Amino acid sequence: QLVAYEVKRMRAEEGNKQKILRHIKELAEKLYKNENPYPAVTMHKVQKPTEGCHLRLHQKPFPRLDEGTVQWIIDQATAKLQTAPPAVKAEKKCMVPSGPPIAAILERNGNALANSARRLEVVRNCISYVFENKMLEAKKLFPAVLRAMKGRAARQCLTQELNLHVQQNRAVLDHQQFDFVIRMMNCCLQDCTAMDEHGIAAALLPLVTAFCRKLSPGITQFAYSCVQEHV
C-alpha cells in the first residue's frame, strides 16, 4: 500500500523531518493495531469495605448461596461460550494496485547503487595494490575495504578477485601480502550470515587452501590456519 499510494507524499516530505516523523508515527500506530487488534480487557474492581463497617448495628448477614443456582448460572455461561463465534477477526482481503513503475523508486536509489559500485571498485583496487606490492596505496584503502565487507556484494567481489589471482598462479605471498589477504578474509567471514554459508564461505574454502607463505625452507603456512575459527 505504501508503494501504491504514498510515493508522492514521501517525496513531498523528503526535506521535512517533522513531517517524516509524523508519517512514521502513523505507520507505527497502524502496525501496532494490526498486531494488537483487541483492546486490553478492563478488570472489574471490587470495592474494599470502609473502616469500622463491622461495628454497624444493622448489618445484614451474607446470604447463604444456593449450590444448584450457582451451578445453573455456570452451565448457562459455558453453553453460551460454546455456541459463541470465534473471537478472531475475519481477514478482509483487498486488491492493492501495483503503484508507480519500479523505475520511479530506483531513481531515488540511484545514489545507493553508485555507492555500491564505488565500494566494489575500492575492493578491486586494494586487492590489485596488494598483489602488485604497492603496500602504501593498499594501506590507504584498507579501512574502506573492511567497511565495505558489511555488504554481500563486496564479499562476493573479494572471493571473485582472489580467485582470479589463484588462477594466475599468484597464490604464494610474501609476509605483508599474506597479512593483508588474511585480514580481508577474516573480516569477510566475520560479517557473513547463515545465508552466506553456501555462497561466500563456500567460495572462500578453496582459496584458503591455496594462498600460502613460506615461513622457512620446507615450511609453508596456508591461509586456512588463520581463518579456521569462524563458524
mmCIF file of N, CA and C in Angstrom, residues 56-137:
data_model
loop_
_atom_site.group_PDB
_atom_site.id
_atom_site.type_symbol
_atom_site.label_atom_id
_atom_site.label_comp_id
_atom_site.label_asym_id
_atom_site.label_seq_id
_atom_site.Cartn_x
_atom_site.Cartn_y
_atom_site.Cartn_z
ATOM 1 N N ARG A 56 -21.140 -1.519 62.663
ATOM 2 C CA ARG A 56 -22.521 -1.069 62.442
ATOM 3 C C ARG A 56 -23.508 -2.058 63.078
ATOM 4 N N LEU A 57 -24.629 -1.510 63.566
ATOM 5 C CA LEU A 57 -25.600 -2.353 64.250
ATOM 6 C C LEU A 57 -26.442 -3.147 63.269
ATOM 7 N N HIS A 58 -26.981 -2.448 62.211
ATOM 8 C CA HIS A 58 -27.903 -3.118 61.282
ATOM 9 C C HIS A 58 -27.120 -3.737 60.123
ATOM 10 N N GLN A 59 -26.361 -4.720 60.447
ATOM 11 C CA GLN A 59 -25.561 -5.352 59.403
ATOM 12 C C GLN A 59 -26.226 -6.649 58.970
ATOM 13 N N LYS A 60 -26.530 -6.697 57.665
ATOM 14 C CA LYS A 60 -27.206 -7.901 57.158
ATOM 15 C C LYS A 60 -26.175 -9.017 57.029
ATOM 16 N N PRO A 61 -26.535 -10.228 57.412
ATOM 17 C CA PRO A 61 -25.605 -11.345 57.205
ATOM 18 C C PRO A 61 -25.541 -11.677 55.712
ATOM 19 N N PHE A 62 -24.397 -12.169 55.268
ATOM 20 C CA PHE A 62 -24.219 -12.516 53.855
ATOM 21 C C PHE A 62 -25.126 -13.704 53.554
ATOM 22 N N PRO A 63 -25.954 -13.624 52.498
ATOM 23 C CA PRO A 63 -26.926 -14.701 52.259
ATOM 24 C C PRO A 63 -26.234 -16.027 51.933
ATOM 25 N N ARG A 64 -26.911 -17.102 52.322
ATOM 26 C CA ARG A 64 -26.355 -18.429 52.031
ATOM 27 C C ARG A 64 -26.574 -18.700 50.548
ATOM 28 N N LEU A 65 -25.514 -19.128 49.837
ATOM 29 C CA LEU A 65 -25.616 -19.348 48.395
ATOM 30 C C LEU A 65 -26.223 -20.719 48.137
ATOM 31 N N ASP A 66 -27.149 -20.725 47.168
ATOM 32 C CA ASP A 66 -27.766 -21.995 46.798
ATOM 33 C C ASP A 66 -26.891 -22.681 45.753
ATOM 34 N N GLU A 67 -26.425 -23.868 46.071
ATOM 35 C CA GLU A 67 -25.470 -24.574 45.211
ATOM 36 C C GLU A 67 -26.052 -24.835 43.815
ATOM 37 N N GLY A 68 -27.326 -25.216 43.774
ATOM 38 C CA GLY A 68 -27.992 -25.522 42.493
ATOM 39 C C GLY A 68 -28.047 -24.297 41.586
ATOM 40 N N THR A 69 -28.393 -23.114 42.174
ATOM 41 C CA THR A 69 -28.494 -21.874 41.379
ATOM 42 C C THR A 69 -27.134 -21.479 40.808
ATOM 43 N N VAL A 70 -26.115 -21.577 41.653
ATOM 44 C CA VAL A 70 -24.755 -21.216 41.207
ATOM 45 C C VAL A 70 -24.335 -22.105 40.041
ATOM 46 N N GLN A 71 -24.590 -23.431 40.161
ATOM 47 C CA GLN A 71 -24.215 -24.375 39.102
ATOM 48 C C GLN A 71 -24.975 -24.081 37.810
ATOM 49 N N TRP A 72 -26.283 -23.696 37.971
ATOM 50 C CA TRP A 72 -27.114 -23.382 36.794
ATOM 51 C C TRP A 72 -26.533 -22.179 36.043
ATOM 52 N N ILE A 73 -26.092 -21.145 36.790
ATOM 53 C CA ILE A 73 -25.516 -19.935 36.174
ATOM 54 C C ILE A 73 -24.227 -20.288 35.417
ATOM 55 N N ILE A 74 -23.392 -21.151 36.065
ATOM 56 C CA ILE A 74 -22.129 -21.562 35.429
ATOM 57 C C ILE A 74 -22.416 -22.327 34.127
ATOM 58 N N ASP A 75 -23.425 -23.252 34.190
ATOM 59 C CA ASP A 75 -23.766 -24.051 32.996
ATOM 60 C C ASP A 75 -24.262 -23.163 31.857
ATOM 61 N N GLN A 76 -25.074 -22.159 32.214
ATOM 62 C CA GLN A 76 -25.603 -21.228 31.197
ATOM 63 C C GLN A 76 -24.453 -20.505 30.487
ATOM 64 N N ALA A 77 -23.501 -20.019 31.279
ATOM 65 C CA ALA A 77 -22.365 -19.265 30.717
ATOM 66 C C ALA A 77 -21.513 -20.164 29.822
ATOM 67 N N THR A 78 -21.289 -21.422 30.263
ATOM 68 C CA THR A 78 -20.488 -22.377 29.476
ATOM 69 C C THR A 78 -21.159 -22.656 28.141
ATOM 70 N N ALA A 79 -22.481 -22.841 28.161
ATOM 71 C CA ALA A 79 -23.226 -23.119 26.929
ATOM 72 C C ALA A 79 -23.126 -21.945 25.961
ATOM 73 N N LYS A 80 -23.209 -20.742 26.504
ATOM 74 C CA LYS A 80 -23.101 -19.533 25.673
ATOM 75 C C LYS A 80 -21.741 -19.474 24.997
ATOM 76 N N LEU A 81 -20.677 -19.782 25.770
ATOM 77 C CA LEU A 81 -19.306 -19.733 25.236
ATOM 78 C C LEU A 81 -19.118 -20.736 24.110
ATOM 79 N N GLN A 82 -19.726 -21.915 24.260
ATOM 80 C CA GLN A 82 -19.550 -22.967 23.253
ATOM 81 C C GLN A 82 -20.210 -22.609 21.923
ATOM 82 N N THR A 83 -21.339 -21.891 22.006
ATOM 83 C CA THR A 83 -22.043 -21.530 20.766
ATOM 84 C C THR A 83 -21.556 -20.202 20.202
ATOM 85 N N ALA A 84 -20.769 -19.472 20.987
ATOM 86 C CA ALA A 84 -20.315 -18.146 20.525
ATOM 87 C C ALA A 84 -19.339 -18.311 19.353
ATOM 88 N N PRO A 85 -19.385 -17.369 18.382
ATOM 89 C CA PRO A 85 -18.447 -17.453 17.249
ATOM 90 C C PRO A 85 -17.013 -17.188 17.728
ATOM 91 N N PRO A 86 -16.001 -17.683 17.031
ATOM 92 C CA PRO A 86 -14.613 -17.438 17.462
ATOM 93 C C PRO A 86 -14.298 -15.947 17.467
ATOM 94 N N ALA A 87 -13.422 -15.562 18.412
ATOM 95 C CA ALA A 87 -13.153 -14.128 18.617
ATOM 96 C C ALA A 87 -12.114 -13.563 17.651
ATOM 97 N N VAL A 88 -11.751 -14.345 16.618
ATOM 98 C CA VAL A 88 -10.726 -13.868 15.681
ATOM 99 C C VAL A 88 -11.379 -13.034 14.596
ATOM 100 N N LYS A 89 -10.791 -11.913 14.282
ATOM 101 C CA LYS A 89 -11.319 -11.040 13.226
ATOM 102 C C LYS A 89 -11.209 -11.739 11.880
ATOM 103 N N ALA A 90 -12.269 -11.666 11.089
ATOM 104 C CA ALA A 90 -12.191 -12.211 9.731
ATOM 105 C C ALA A 90 -11.331 -11.270 8.892
ATOM 106 N N GLU A 91 -10.370 -11.851 8.184
ATOM 107 C CA GLU A 91 -9.469 -11.015 7.376
ATOM 108 C C GLU A 91 -10.220 -10.466 6.181
ATOM 109 N N LYS A 92 -10.101 -9.151 5.978
ATOM 110 C CA LYS A 92 -10.683 -8.548 4.786
ATOM 111 C C LYS A 92 -9.628 -8.562 3.701
ATOM 112 N N LYS A 93 -9.919 -9.259 2.622
ATOM 113 C CA LYS A 93 -8.958 -9.284 1.516
ATOM 114 C C LYS A 93 -9.261 -8.109 0.603
ATOM 115 N N CYS A 94 -8.196 -7.447 0.169
ATOM 116 C CA CYS A 94 -8.406 -6.314 -0.733
ATOM 117 C C CYS A 94 -7.313 -6.289 -1.792
ATOM 118 N N MET A 95 -7.653 -5.756 -2.947
ATOM 119 C CA MET A 95 -6.676 -5.637 -4.032
ATOM 120 C C MET A 95 -5.920 -4.330 -3.868
ATOM 121 N N VAL A 96 -4.599 -4.400 -3.900
ATOM 122 C CA VAL A 96 -3.782 -3.176 -3.835
ATOM 123 C C VAL A 96 -3.200 -2.946 -5.224
ATOM 124 N N PRO A 97 -3.417 -1.753 -5.805
ATOM 125 C CA PRO A 97 -2.854 -1.512 -7.141
ATOM 126 C C PRO A 97 -1.331 -1.579 -7.133
ATOM 127 N N SER A 98 -0.764 -1.842 -8.308
ATOM 128 C CA SER A 98 0.693 -2.048 -8.371
ATOM 129 C C SER A 98 1.484 -0.776 -8.091
ATOM 130 N N GLY A 99 0.833 0.399 -8.222
ATOM 131 C CA GLY A 99 1.551 1.648 -7.910
ATOM 132 C C GLY A 99 2.471 2.071 -9.038
ATOM 133 N N PRO A 100 3.352 3.030 -8.739
ATOM 134 C CA PRO A 100 4.215 3.562 -9.800
ATOM 135 C C PRO A 100 5.191 2.502 -10.299
ATOM 136 N N PRO A 101 5.687 2.635 -11.535
ATOM 137 C CA PRO A 101 6.665 1.654 -12.035
ATOM 138 C C PRO A 101 7.909 1.641 -11.173
ATOM 139 N N ILE A 102 8.568 0.503 -11.127
ATOM 140 C CA ILE A 102 9.723 0.318 -10.250
ATOM 141 C C ILE A 102 10.829 1.321 -10.559
ATOM 142 N N ALA A 103 10.868 1.810 -11.800
ATOM 143 C CA ALA A 103 11.908 2.770 -12.191
ATOM 144 C C ALA A 103 11.833 4.029 -11.343
ATOM 145 N N ALA A 104 10.591 4.426 -10.983
ATOM 146 C CA ALA A 104 10.415 5.644 -10.176
ATOM 147 C C ALA A 104 11.083 5.503 -8.823
ATOM 148 N N ILE A 105 11.037 4.274 -8.276
ATOM 149 C CA ILE A 105 11.660 4.041 -6.963
ATOM 150 C C ILE A 105 13.171 3.927 -7.131
ATOM 151 N N LEU A 106 13.595 3.289 -8.241
ATOM 152 C CA LEU A 106 15.034 3.110 -8.462
ATOM 153 C C LEU A 106 15.755 4.441 -8.634
ATOM 154 N N GLU A 107 15.029 5.453 -9.179
ATOM 155 C CA GLU A 107 15.653 6.783 -9.325
ATOM 156 C C GLU A 107 16.153 7.266 -7.974
ATOM 157 N N ARG A 108 15.329 7.046 -6.951
ATOM 158 C CA ARG A 108 15.695 7.516 -5.609
ATOM 159 C C ARG A 108 16.870 6.728 -5.064
ATOM 160 N N ASN A 109 16.994 5.447 -5.525
ATOM 161 C CA ASN A 109 18.088 4.608 -5.031
ATOM 162 C C ASN A 109 19.333 4.708 -5.898
ATOM 163 N N GLY A 110 19.317 5.641 -6.830
ATOM 164 C CA GLY A 110 20.465 5.787 -7.734
ATOM 165 C C GLY A 110 21.761 6.010 -6.994
ATOM 166 N N ASN A 111 21.685 6.871 -5.962
ATOM 167 C CA ASN A 111 22.899 7.168 -5.180
ATOM 168 C C ASN A 111 23.424 5.928 -4.482
ATOM 169 N N ALA A 112 22.488 5.117 -3.957
ATOM 170 C CA ALA A 112 22.891 3.894 -3.246
ATOM 171 C C ALA A 112 23.605 2.948 -4.198
ATOM 172 N N LEU A 113 23.077 2.851 -5.453
ATOM 173 C CA LEU A 113 23.706 1.962 -6.431
ATOM 174 C C LEU A 113 25.098 2.461 -6.799
ATOM 175 N N ALA A 114 25.208 3.795 -6.942
ATOM 176 C CA ALA A 114 26.519 4.378 -7.273
ATOM 177 C C ALA A 114 27.511 4.109 -6.148
ATOM 178 N N ASN A 115 27.037 4.262 -4.889
ATOM 179 C CA ASN A 115 27.893 3.993 -3.723
ATOM 180 C C ASN A 115 28.368 2.553 -3.728
ATOM 181 N N SER A 116 27.436 1.634 -4.064
ATOM 182 C CA SER A 116 27.775 0.211 -4.085
ATOM 183 C C SER A 116 28.855 -0.055 -5.131
ATOM 184 N N ALA A 117 28.716 0.552 -6.310
ATOM 185 C CA ALA A 117 29.715 0.368 -7.374
ATOM 186 C C ALA A 117 31.074 0.891 -6.932
ATOM 187 N N ARG A 118 31.050 2.040 -6.208
ATOM 188 C CA ARG A 118 32.318 2.629 -5.727
ATOM 189 C C ARG A 118 32.996 1.706 -4.726
ATOM 190 N N ARG A 119 32.178 1.081 -3.848
ATOM 191 C CA ARG A 119 32.739 0.169 -2.845
ATOM 192 C C ARG A 119 33.435 -1.014 -3.521
ATOM 193 N N LEU A 120 32.770 -1.568 -4.528
ATOM 194 C CA LEU A 120 33.350 -2.717 -5.239
ATOM 195 C C LEU A 120 34.658 -2.316 -5.919
ATOM 196 N N GLU A 121 34.669 -1.078 -6.451
ATOM 197 C CA GLU A 121 35.891 -0.575 -7.109
ATOM 198 C C GLU A 121 37.030 -0.471 -6.107
ATOM 199 N N VAL A 122 36.691 -0.005 -4.889
ATOM 200 C CA VAL A 122 37.698 0.121 -3.822
ATOM 201 C C VAL A 122 38.271 -1.260 -3.468
ATOM 202 N N VAL A 123 37.377 -2.270 -3.362
ATOM 203 C CA VAL A 123 37.830 -3.635 -3.032
ATOM 204 C C VAL A 123 38.774 -4.149 -4.117
ATOM 205 N N ARG A 124 38.369 -3.966 -5.382
ATOM 206 C CA ARG A 124 39.208 -4.442 -6.502
ATOM 207 C C ARG A 124 40.567 -3.756 -6.507
ATOM 208 N N ASN A 125 40.535 -2.420 -6.319
ATOM 209 C CA ASN A 125 41.798 -1.656 -6.352
ATOM 210 C C ASN A 125 42.738 -2.092 -5.241
ATOM 211 N N CYS A 126 42.175 -2.267 -4.032
ATOM 212 C CA CYS A 126 43.008 -2.635 -2.881
ATOM 213 C C CYS A 126 43.678 -3.993 -3.119
ATOM 214 N N ILE A 127 42.901 -4.958 -3.639
ATOM 215 C CA ILE A 127 43.471 -6.292 -3.898
ATOM 216 C C ILE A 127 44.574 -6.195 -4.964
ATOM 217 N N SER A 128 44.318 -5.378 -5.986
ATOM 218 C CA SER A 128 45.349 -5.198 -7.034
ATOM 219 C C SER A 128 46.630 -4.638 -6.437
ATOM 220 N N TYR A 129 46.469 -3.613 -5.564
ATOM 221 C CA TYR A 129 47.660 -2.997 -4.946
ATOM 222 C C TYR A 129 48.429 -4.023 -4.118
ATOM 223 N N VAL A 130 47.686 -4.882 -3.384
ATOM 224 C CA VAL A 130 48.345 -5.900 -2.537
ATOM 225 C C VAL A 130 49.191 -6.823 -3.413
ATOM 226 N N PHE A 131 48.617 -7.292 -4.513
ATOM 227 C CA PHE A 131 49.340 -8.253 -5.356
ATOM 228 C C PHE A 131 50.429 -7.592 -6.212
ATOM 229 N N GLU A 132 50.312 -6.255 -6.374
ATOM 230 C CA GLU A 132 51.374 -5.529 -7.113
ATOM 231 C C GLU A 132 52.436 -5.018 -6.143
ATOM 232 N N ASN A 133 52.278 -5.354 -4.855
ATOM 233 C CA ASN A 133 53.206 -4.921 -3.808
ATOM 234 C C ASN A 133 53.236 -3.408 -3.613
ATOM 235 N N LYS A 134 52.128 -2.728 -3.921
ATOM 236 C CA LYS A 134 52.015 -1.283 -3.651
ATOM 237 C C LYS A 134 51.344 -1.141 -2.287
ATOM 238 N N MET A 135 52.117 -1.418 -1.246
ATOM 239 C CA MET A 135 51.524 -1.556 0.087
ATOM 240 C C MET A 135 51.027 -0.235 0.675
ATOM 241 N N LEU A 136 51.658 0.863 0.302
ATOM 242 C CA LEU A 136 51.241 2.173 0.837
ATOM 243 C C LEU A 136 49.827 2.501 0.347
ATOM 244 N N GLU A 137 49.602 2.276 -0.977
ATOM 245 C CA GLU A 137 48.263 2.536 -1.541
ATOM 246 C C GLU A 137 47.235 1.572 -0.939
#
